[in-house]
């Protein structure tokens, strides 16, 4: 029987770490071929920064040139609908009856393997190889392999030992998005690097994909609010001759950290070493602006400081606000879903906003300070300073 390894993955993009794993498995298990098999994107998972199949397949094809045992396979991409490993292997073994397949997965996946769909069937059809980086991970992988072996004594289960490979696809994406692709060149097959450059992949985050991601992670009402803020921000930007796309992006992301509860916001800021003031500690929700700016930069690869600061100051404002900060602050306050019942003079401010943005910001601030005072809530120093700055220039 011809021994064939199968290495699946989203390969977004494929990098030398994947190839090192394929090589190690081939060597250790004497595999004649290793098929690099790009997988479909699960519909419920994030599609943010995920390339279309055609690009992921093309790059896997270029990467496969590195070793004559490597073969790119579009087997899974060509299938219709959801692909479970058990089904893929069933079809593969039917189509290639003279082959013994070695299905290669990461150590983490091995740990959860028994919860996969039809693990028994998978193990009947193929051998399972778990890859663990040397050290603790290798130990965990070996333990997981032993547990699976115990549950399925007939199965052929092995581990692939791998030295640590210091890069991930996410780091590669981040490098390209932030204009520092050169930094990760050594971790990619040269032709894959060139392919990314030539096709300008991972170069620009679009409103459409941010919108899709917000729709996925935010509660329905919060998502609709964010869309409304994005569109109103773009309208204000247009009226001022500013960049409408920047306004759209700042608007759709402004509450991107608001899926968290106040408690989670605090924990998350502590975990990420984001400084938290005393006022913020007592009024946790204020942190969604700060954390949102952090997410925009680190999770959504936004590099434009004007977008980041518009998110950062959308709740409190700040003295000397930039135009984009004012736009998002005001759009957040005035978007069409906001109603008079929560903010009495809303319609009055709405009338003035396009003619005089600053004046509208002033009234929004005055209202907010007034409302918080009446409600006996603590007001952040920066909100007061912003209000006072406006008051002075309007007196
Ligand atoms: O996130 P949103 O609900 O869309 O809107 P937001 O981020 O502007 O938050 C609105 C609330 O923030 C509103 O109830 C007023 C409040 N707020 C604004 N500045 C301060 C503040 N609350 C406190 N405690 N202190 C402030 O300085
Ligand atoms: Fe907000
Ligand atoms: Fe908001």
CSV table of C-alpha atoms and ligand atoms in Angstrom, one decimal:
chain,number,residue,atom,x,y,z
A,1,UNK,CA,0.0,0.0,0.0
A,2,UNK,CA,1.2,3.4,-0.9
A,3,UNK,CA,1.6,5.5,2.3
A,4,UNK,CA,0.2,9.0,1.9
A,5,UNK,CA,0.1,11.8,4.5
A,6,UNK,CA,-2.7,14.3,4.5
A,7,UNK,CA,-2.1,17.7,5.9
A,8,UNK,CA,-5.2,19.9,5.9
A,9,UNK,CA,-5.6,23.5,7.0
A,10,UNK,CA,-7.0,26.8,5.9
A,11,UNK,CA,-3.4,27.7,4.8
A,12,UNK,CA,-4.1,31.4,5.0
A,13,UNK,CA,-1.3,31.5,4.0
A,14,UNK,CA,0.7,28.3,4.0
A,15,UNK,CA,4.1,28.8,5.5
A,16,UNK,CA,7.4,27.0,6.2
A,17,UNK,CA,6.0,25.7,9.6
A,18,UNK,CA,3.4,23.7,7.7
A,19,UNK,CA,6.0,22.4,5.4
A,20,UNK,CA,8.3,21.5,8.2
A,21,UNK,CA,5.5,19.4,9.7
A,22,UNK,CA,4.9,17.7,6.4
A,23,UNK,CA,8.6,16.9,6.0
A,24,UNK,CA,8.9,15.5,9.6
A,25,UNK,CA,5.8,13.3,9.2
A,26,UNK,CA,7.1,12.0,5.8
A,27,UNK,CA,10.4,11.2,7.3
A,28,UNK,CA,9.1,9.6,10.5
A,29,UNK,CA,6.5,7.5,8.9
A,30,UNK,CA,8.1,6.8,5.6
A,31,UNK,CA,5.4,8.5,3.6
A,32,UNK,CA,5.7,8.4,-0.2
A,33,UNK,CA,3.6,11.6,-0.5
A,34,UNK,CA,2.1,14.3,1.6
A,35,UNK,CA,-0.9,16.0,0.3
A,36,UNK,CA,-1.4,19.6,1.2
A,37,UNK,CA,-5.1,20.0,1.3
A,38,UNK,CA,-6.6,23.5,1.8
A,39,UNK,CA,-9.9,23.3,3.7
A,40,UNK,CA,-13.1,25.2,3.4
A,41,UNK,CA,-13.9,27.9,5.9
A,42,UNK,CA,-16.4,26.8,8.5
A,43,UNK,CA,-19.5,29.1,8.1
A,44,UNK,CA,-19.7,29.8,11.8
A,45,UNK,CA,-16.1,30.8,12.3
A,46,UNK,CA,-14.6,34.2,11.5
A,47,UNK,CA,-13.9,34.9,7.9
A,48,UNK,CA,-12.1,38.1,8.7
A,49,UNK,CA,-8.8,38.3,6.7
A,50,UNK,CA,-9.6,34.9,5.1
A,51,UNK,CA,-8.6,34.7,1.5
A,52,UNK,CA,-10.8,33.1,-1.2
A,53,UNK,CA,-10.2,29.5,-1.9
A,54,UNK,CA,-8.5,30.2,-5.2
A,55,UNK,CA,-5.6,32.1,-3.5
A,56,UNK,CA,-5.2,29.6,-0.7
A,57,UNK,CA,-5.0,26.8,-3.2
A,58,UNK,CA,-2.6,28.6,-5.5
A,59,UNK,CA,-0.2,29.3,-2.6
A,60,UNK,CA,-0.4,25.7,-1.4
A,61,UNK,CA,0.5,24.7,-5.0
A,62,UNK,CA,3.6,26.9,-5.0
A,63,UNK,CA,4.6,25.7,-1.6
A,64,UNK,CA,4.3,22.1,-2.8
A,65,UNK,CA,7.2,22.7,-5.1
A,66,UNK,CA,9.6,22.6,-2.1
A,67,UNK,CA,9.7,18.8,-2.0
A,68,UNK,CA,8.9,16.2,-4.6
A,69,UNK,CA,6.8,14.3,-2.1
A,70,UNK,CA,4.5,17.2,-1.6
A,71,UNK,CA,1.3,17.3,-3.7
A,72,UNK,CA,-1.3,20.0,-3.5
A,73,UNK,CA,-4.9,18.6,-3.3
A,74,UNK,CA,-8.1,20.4,-4.0
A,75,UNK,CA,-10.1,17.4,-2.9
A,76,UNK,CA,-11.8,19.1,0.0
A,77,UNK,CA,-12.4,22.4,-1.8
A,78,UNK,CA,-14.1,20.6,-4.6
A,79,UNK,CA,-16.6,19.0,-2.3
A,80,UNK,CA,-20.0,20.6,-1.9
A,81,UNK,CA,-21.3,21.7,1.5
A,82,UNK,CA,-19.8,21.0,5.0
A,83,UNK,CA,-16.8,18.7,5.1
A,84,UNK,CA,-16.3,16.4,8.0
A,85,UNK,CA,-13.0,14.6,8.1
A,86,UNK,CA,-14.8,11.2,8.3
A,87,UNK,CA,-16.7,11.9,5.0
A,88,UNK,CA,-13.6,13.2,3.3
A,89,UNK,CA,-11.6,10.1,4.3
A,90,UNK,CA,-14.4,7.8,3.2
A,91,UNK,CA,-14.4,9.3,-0.3
A,92,UNK,CA,-10.6,9.3,-0.4
A,93,UNK,CA,-10.3,5.7,0.5
A,94,UNK,CA,-12.9,4.7,-2.1
A,95,UNK,CA,-11.2,6.7,-4.8
A,96,UNK,CA,-7.7,5.5,-3.9
A,97,UNK,CA,-8.1,1.9,-2.7
A,98,UNK,CA,-4.4,1.1,-3.0
A,99,UNK,CA,-3.4,3.9,-0.6
A,100,UNK,CA,-3.0,4.0,3.2
A,101,UNK,CA,-3.7,7.5,4.4
A,102,UNK,CA,-2.0,9.2,7.4
A,103,UNK,CA,-4.1,12.0,8.6
A,104,UNK,CA,-1.9,14.7,10.2
A,105,UNK,CA,-3.3,17.1,12.8
A,106,UNK,CA,-2.0,19.5,15.4
A,107,UNK,CA,-1.5,18.5,19.0
A,108,UNK,CA,-4.4,20.8,20.1
A,109,UNK,CA,-6.8,19.1,17.7
A,110,UNK,CA,-5.6,15.7,18.9
A,111,UNK,CA,-6.6,16.6,22.5
A,112,UNK,CA,-10.2,17.2,21.3
A,113,UNK,CA,-10.2,14.5,18.7
A,114,UNK,CA,-12.6,12.2,20.6
A,115,UNK,CA,-15.2,14.9,20.4
A,116,UNK,CA,-15.0,15.1,16.6
A,117,UNK,CA,-17.7,13.7,14.5
A,118,UNK,CA,-17.3,9.9,14.1
A,119,UNK,CA,-13.8,9.5,15.5
A,120,UNK,CA,-14.2,5.7,15.2
A,121,UNK,CA,-14.9,5.9,11.5
A,122,UNK,CA,-11.9,8.2,10.9
A,123,UNK,CA,-9.7,5.7,12.7
A,124,UNK,CA,-11.0,2.8,10.7
A,125,UNK,CA,-10.2,4.6,7.5
A,126,UNK,CA,-6.8,6.2,8.2
A,127,UNK,CA,-3.9,6.4,10.6
A,128,UNK,CA,-3.9,9.5,12.8
A,129,UNK,CA,-0.7,11.5,13.4
A,130,UNK,CA,-0.7,14.2,16.1
A,131,UNK,CA,2.0,16.9,15.8
A,132,UNK,CA,3.4,18.4,19.0
A,133,UNK,CA,6.2,20.8,19.4
A,134,UNK,CA,9.0,19.5,21.6
A,135,UNK,CA,8.5,20.0,25.3
A,136,UNK,CA,5.2,20.3,27.2
A,137,UNK,CA,3.2,20.2,23.9
A,138,UNK,CA,4.9,16.9,22.9
A,139,UNK,CA,4.0,15.4,26.3
A,140,UNK,CA,0.3,16.6,26.0
A,141,UNK,CA,0.2,15.2,22.5
A,142,UNK,CA,1.5,11.8,23.6
A,143,UNK,CA,-1.0,11.7,26.4
A,144,UNK,CA,-3.8,12.5,24.0
A,145,UNK,CA,-2.6,9.9,21.6
A,146,UNK,CA,-2.6,7.3,24.4
A,147,UNK,CA,-6.1,8.2,25.4
A,148,UNK,CA,-7.4,7.8,21.8
A,149,UNK,CA,-5.5,4.5,21.5
A,150,UNK,CA,-7.2,3.2,24.7
A,151,UNK,CA,-10.6,4.1,23.3
A,152,UNK,CA,-9.8,2.6,19.9
A,153,UNK,CA,-7.3,-0.3,20.5
A,154,UNK,CA,-7.3,-1.3,16.8
A,155,UNK,CA,-6.4,2.2,15.5
A,156,UNK,CA,-3.0,3.3,14.2
A,157,UNK,CA,-2.1,6.4,16.1
A,158,UNK,CA,1.3,8.2,16.2
A,159,UNK,CA,2.9,11.4,17.0
A,160,UNK,CA,5.2,13.6,15.0
A,161,UNK,CA,7.9,15.4,16.9
A,162,UNK,CA,8.6,18.9,15.7
A,163,UNK,CA,10.9,21.6,16.9
A,164,UNK,CA,9.1,24.8,17.6
A,165,UNK,CA,8.5,27.0,14.5
A,166,UNK,CA,8.4,30.6,15.5
A,167,UNK,CA,5.6,31.9,13.2
A,168,UNK,CA,1.8,31.6,12.6
A,169,UNK,CA,-0.4,32.5,9.7
A,170,UNK,CA,-1.9,35.2,11.8
A,171,UNK,CA,1.5,36.8,12.4
A,172,UNK,CA,2.1,36.7,8.7
A,173,UNK,CA,-1.2,38.3,7.9
A,174,UNK,CA,-0.5,41.0,10.5
A,175,UNK,CA,2.9,41.7,9.0
A,176,UNK,CA,1.5,42.3,5.5
A,177,UNK,CA,-1.5,44.3,6.7
A,178,UNK,CA,0.8,46.6,8.6
A,179,UNK,CA,3.2,47.0,5.6
A,180,UNK,CA,6.0,45.0,7.1
A,181,UNK,CA,5.7,41.8,5.0
A,182,UNK,CA,9.4,41.8,4.4
A,183,UNK,CA,9.8,40.9,8.1
A,184,UNK,CA,8.2,37.5,7.6
A,185,UNK,CA,9.7,36.7,4.2
A,186,UNK,CA,12.0,34.1,5.7
A,187,UNK,CA,9.1,32.1,7.0
A,188,UNK,CA,7.5,31.7,3.6
A,189,UNK,CA,8.5,29.8,0.5
A,190,UNK,CA,9.9,32.5,-1.7
A,191,UNK,CA,7.2,32.0,-4.4
A,192,UNK,CA,4.4,32.3,-1.8
A,193,UNK,CA,5.9,35.6,-0.7
A,194,UNK,CA,6.0,36.9,-4.2
A,195,UNK,CA,2.4,35.6,-4.9
A,196,UNK,CA,1.2,37.6,-1.9
A,197,UNK,CA,3.0,40.7,-3.0
A,198,UNK,CA,2.0,40.4,-6.7
A,199,UNK,CA,-1.7,39.9,-5.9
A,200,UNK,CA,-1.6,42.5,-3.1
A,201,UNK,CA,-3.1,40.0,-0.6
A,202,UNK,CA,-3.5,41.0,3.0
A,203,UNK,CA,-3.0,44.7,2.1
A,204,UNK,CA,-6.2,46.4,2.9
A,205,UNK,CA,-9.0,45.7,5.4
A,206,UNK,CA,-12.3,46.4,3.8
A,207,UNK,CA,-15.5,47.8,5.3
A,208,UNK,CA,-17.4,44.7,3.9
A,209,UNK,CA,-15.3,42.2,5.9
A,210,UNK,CA,-15.4,44.3,9.1
A,211,UNK,CA,-19.2,44.6,8.7
A,212,UNK,CA,-19.5,40.8,8.4
A,213,UNK,CA,-17.3,40.3,11.4
A,214,UNK,CA,-19.3,42.8,13.5
A,215,UNK,CA,-22.5,41.1,12.4
A,216,UNK,CA,-21.1,37.9,13.7
A,217,UNK,CA,-19.7,39.0,17.1
A,218,UNK,CA,-22.1,41.7,18.2
A,219,UNK,CA,-25.6,41.3,19.5
A,220,UNK,CA,-28.2,42.1,16.8
A,221,UNK,CA,-29.2,45.6,18.2
A,222,UNK,CA,-25.6,46.6,18.8
A,223,UNK,CA,-24.7,45.6,15.2
A,224,UNK,CA,-27.6,47.6,13.8
A,225,UNK,CA,-26.5,50.6,15.9
A,226,UNK,CA,-22.9,50.2,14.6
A,227,UNK,CA,-24.1,50.1,10.9
A,228,UNK,CA,-26.2,53.2,11.6
A,229,UNK,CA,-23.2,55.0,13.2
A,230,UNK,CA,-21.0,54.0,10.2
A,231,UNK,CA,-23.4,55.4,7.7
A,232,UNK,CA,-24.1,58.6,9.5
A,233,UNK,CA,-20.3,59.1,10.1
A,234,UNK,CA,-19.8,58.7,6.4
A,235,UNK,CA,-22.5,61.3,5.7
A,236,UNK,CA,-20.8,63.8,8.1
A,237,UNK,CA,-17.4,63.0,6.5
A,238,UNK,CA,-18.8,63.7,3.0
A,239,UNK,CA,-20.3,67.0,4.1
A,240,UNK,CA,-16.9,68.0,5.4
A,241,UNK,CA,-15.0,66.8,2.4
A,242,UNK,CA,-13.3,64.1,4.4
A,243,UNK,CA,-12.7,60.4,3.6
A,244,UNK,CA,-16.0,58.6,3.7
A,245,UNK,CA,-14.4,55.1,3.9
A,246,UNK,CA,-12.3,56.0,6.9
A,247,UNK,CA,-15.5,57.3,8.6
A,248,UNK,CA,-17.4,54.1,7.7
A,249,UNK,CA,-14.7,51.9,9.2
A,250,UNK,CA,-14.4,53.9,12.4
A,251,UNK,CA,-18.2,53.8,12.7
A,252,UNK,CA,-18.6,50.1,12.2
A,253,UNK,CA,-15.8,49.3,14.7
A,254,UNK,CA,-16.5,52.0,17.3
A,255,UNK,CA,-18.3,49.5,19.6
A,256,UNK,CA,-16.4,46.4,18.6
A,257,UNK,CA,-15.5,45.7,22.2
A,258,UNK,CA,-19.0,46.0,23.4
A,259,UNK,CA,-19.8,42.3,23.2
A,260,UNK,CA,-18.0,42.1,26.6
A,261,UNK,CA,-19.7,42.7,29.9
A,262,UNK,CA,-18.2,45.4,32.2
A,263,UNK,CA,-16.4,42.7,34.2
A,264,UNK,CA,-14.9,41.1,31.1
A,265,UNK,CA,-13.8,44.5,29.9
A,266,UNK,CA,-11.8,45.0,33.0
A,267,UNK,CA,-10.3,41.5,32.9
A,268,UNK,CA,-9.4,41.9,29.3
A,269,UNK,CA,-7.7,45.2,29.8
A,270,UNK,CA,-5.7,43.7,32.7
A,271,UNK,CA,-4.8,40.7,30.6
A,272,UNK,CA,-3.5,42.9,27.8
A,273,UNK,CA,-1.8,45.3,30.2
A,274,UNK,CA,-3.9,48.2,29.0
A,275,UNK,CA,-3.8,50.9,31.7
A,276,UNK,CA,-7.1,51.4,33.6
A,277,UNK,CA,-7.9,54.6,35.5
A,278,UNK,CA,-9.8,54.6,38.8
A,279,UNK,CA,-12.9,56.1,37.1
A,280,UNK,CA,-12.8,53.4,34.5
A,281,UNK,CA,-12.4,50.7,37.2
A,282,UNK,CA,-15.6,52.0,38.8
A,283,UNK,CA,-17.4,52.5,35.5
A,284,UNK,CA,-16.2,49.5,33.5
A,285,UNK,CA,-18.3,50.2,30.4
A,286,UNK,CA,-16.1,53.2,29.6
A,287,UNK,CA,-13.3,50.8,28.7
A,288,UNK,CA,-15.1,49.5,25.6
A,289,UNK,CA,-13.8,52.6,23.8
A,290,UNK,CA,-10.2,52.0,24.9
A,291,UNK,CA,-10.3,48.3,24.3
A,292,UNK,CA,-12.1,48.8,21.0
A,293,UNK,CA,-9.2,51.0,19.8
A,294,UNK,CA,-6.8,48.2,20.8
A,295,UNK,CA,-8.9,45.6,19.0
A,296,UNK,CA,-9.0,47.8,15.8
A,297,UNK,CA,-5.3,47.9,15.8
A,298,UNK,CA,-4.4,44.4,16.9
A,299,UNK,CA,-7.3,42.2,15.7
A,300,UNK,CA,-8.5,44.1,12.7
A,301,UNK,CA,-5.1,45.4,11.6
A,302,UNK,CA,-6.2,49.1,11.3
A,303,UNK,CA,-3.1,51.2,11.0
A,304,UNK,CA,-4.7,54.6,10.4
A,305,UNK,CA,-4.3,56.6,13.6
A,306,UNK,CA,-7.3,58.8,12.8
A,307,UNK,CA,-9.6,55.8,12.8
A,308,UNK,CA,-8.1,54.4,15.9
A,309,UNK,CA,-8.4,57.6,17.9
A,310,UNK,CA,-12.0,58.1,16.7
A,311,UNK,CA,-12.8,54.7,18.3
A,312,UNK,CA,-10.7,55.5,21.4
A,313,UNK,CA,-12.6,58.8,22.2
A,314,UNK,CA,-16.1,58.0,21.0
A,315,UNK,CA,-17.6,57.9,24.5
A,316,UNK,CA,-15.9,60.7,26.4
A,317,UNK,CA,-14.5,62.9,23.6
A,318,UNK,CA,-11.3,64.7,24.5
A,319,UNK,CA,-10.0,68.3,24.4
A,320,UNK,CA,-8.7,69.2,20.9
A,321,UNK,CA,-10.8,66.5,19.1
A,322,UNK,CA,-9.9,65.6,15.5
A,323,UNK,CA,-12.6,65.8,12.8
A,324,UNK,CA,-13.0,62.0,12.7
A,325,UNK,CA,-13.3,61.9,16.5
A,326,UNK,CA,-16.1,64.5,16.4
A,327,UNK,CA,-17.8,62.7,13.5
A,328,UNK,CA,-18.0,59.3,15.2
A,329,UNK,CA,-18.8,60.9,18.6
A,330,UNK,CA,-21.7,62.7,17.1
A,331,UNK,CA,-22.9,59.9,14.9
A,332,UNK,CA,-22.9,57.6,17.9
A,333,UNK,CA,-25.1,60.2,19.7
A,334,UNK,CA,-27.5,61.0,16.8
A,335,UNK,CA,-27.8,57.8,14.7
A,336,UNK,CA,-31.4,57.2,13.6
A,337,UNK,CA,-32.1,54.4,16.2
A,338,UNK,CA,-31.5,56.8,19.1
A,339,UNK,CA,-34.8,58.2,20.1
A,340,UNK,CA,-36.1,61.3,21.9
A,341,UNK,CA,-37.2,59.1,24.8
A,342,UNK,CA,-33.6,58.6,25.9
A,343,UNK,CA,-32.4,62.0,24.8
A,344,UNK,CA,-35.0,64.8,24.8
A,345,UNK,CA,-33.4,67.4,22.5
A,346,UNK,CA,-32.0,64.9,20.0
A,347,UNK,CA,-34.0,66.2,17.1
A,348,UNK,CA,-32.9,69.8,17.8
A,349,UNK,CA,-29.3,68.7,17.6
A,350,UNK,CA,-29.9,66.6,14.5
A,351,UNK,CA,-31.1,69.7,12.7
A,352,UNK,CA,-27.9,71.6,13.3
A,353,UNK,CA,-25.3,68.8,12.8
A,354,UNK,CA,-24.7,69.1,9.1
A,355,UNK,CA,-24.5,72.8,9.1
A,356,UNK,CA,-22.3,73.1,12.2
A,357,UNK,CA,-20.7,70.0,13.4
A,358,UNK,CA,-18.9,71.7,16.3
A,359,UNK,CA,-22.0,73.3,17.6
A,360,UNK,CA,-23.7,69.9,17.6
A,361,UNK,CA,-20.8,68.3,19.4
A,362,UNK,CA,-21.1,71.0,22.0
A,363,UNK,CA,-24.8,70.4,22.6
A,364,UNK,CA,-24.3,66.6,22.7
A,365,UNK,CA,-21.6,67.1,25.4
A,366,UNK,CA,-23.7,69.5,27.4
A,367,UNK,CA,-26.5,67.1,27.3
A,368,UNK,CA,-24.4,64.2,28.4
A,369,UNK,CA,-22.8,66.0,31.3
A,370,UNK,CA,-26.3,67.3,32.3
A,371,UNK,CA,-27.8,63.8,32.1
A,372,UNK,CA,-24.9,62.1,34.0
A,373,UNK,CA,-25.1,64.8,36.7
A,374,UNK,CA,-28.8,64.4,37.2
A,375,UNK,CA,-28.5,60.6,37.3
A,376,UNK,CA,-25.8,61.0,39.9
A,377,UNK,CA,-23.3,59.2,37.9
A,378,UNK,CA,-19.6,59.6,37.9
A,379,UNK,CA,-18.2,61.7,35.1
A,380,UNK,CA,-14.8,61.1,33.6
A,381,UNK,CA,-12.4,64.0,33.9
A,382,UNK,CA,-11.8,63.9,30.2
A,383,UNK,CA,-15.5,64.3,29.5
A,384,UNK,CA,-15.6,67.4,31.7
A,385,UNK,CA,-12.5,68.9,30.1
A,386,UNK,CA,-13.9,68.4,26.6
A,387,UNK,CA,-17.1,70.1,27.6
A,388,UNK,CA,-15.3,73.0,29.2
A,389,UNK,CA,-13.2,73.5,26.2
A,390,UNK,CA,-16.3,73.8,24.0
A,391,UNK,CA,-18.1,76.0,26.5
A,392,UNK,CA,-15.2,78.4,26.6
A,393,UNK,CA,-15.1,78.8,22.8
A,394,UNK,CA,-18.9,79.3,22.6
A,395,UNK,CA,-19.2,81.9,25.4
B,1,LIG,O1,-21.6,52.5,23.4
B,1,LIG,P1,-22.8,53.3,23.1
B,1,LIG,O2,-23.9,53.0,24.1
B,1,LIG,O3,-23.3,53.3,21.7
B,1,LIG,O4,-22.5,54.9,23.4
B,1,LIG,P2,-21.3,55.5,24.2
B,1,LIG,O5,-20.1,54.8,24.0
B,1,LIG,O6,-21.2,57.0,23.9
B,1,LIG,O7,-21.8,55.4,25.7
B,1,LIG,C1,-22.9,56.1,26.0
B,1,LIG,C2,-23.0,56.3,27.5
B,1,LIG,O8,-21.7,56.8,28.0
B,1,LIG,C3,-24.0,57.3,27.9
B,1,LIG,O9,-24.9,56.7,28.8
B,1,LIG,C4,-23.2,58.5,28.5
B,1,LIG,C5,-22.1,57.7,29.0
B,1,LIG,N1,-20.9,58.6,29.2
B,1,LIG,C6,-20.3,59.4,28.4
B,1,LIG,N2,-19.2,60.1,29.1
B,1,LIG,C7,-19.2,59.6,30.3
B,1,LIG,C8,-20.3,58.6,30.4
B,1,LIG,N3,-20.5,57.9,31.5
B,1,LIG,C9,-19.8,58.2,32.6
B,1,LIG,N4,-20.0,57.5,33.7
B,1,LIG,N5,-18.8,59.1,32.6
B,1,LIG,C10,-18.5,59.8,31.5
B,1,LIG,O10,-17.5,60.6,31.5
B,2,LIG,FE1,-19.8,53.1,22.6
B,3,LIG,FE1,-22.1,53.3,20.1
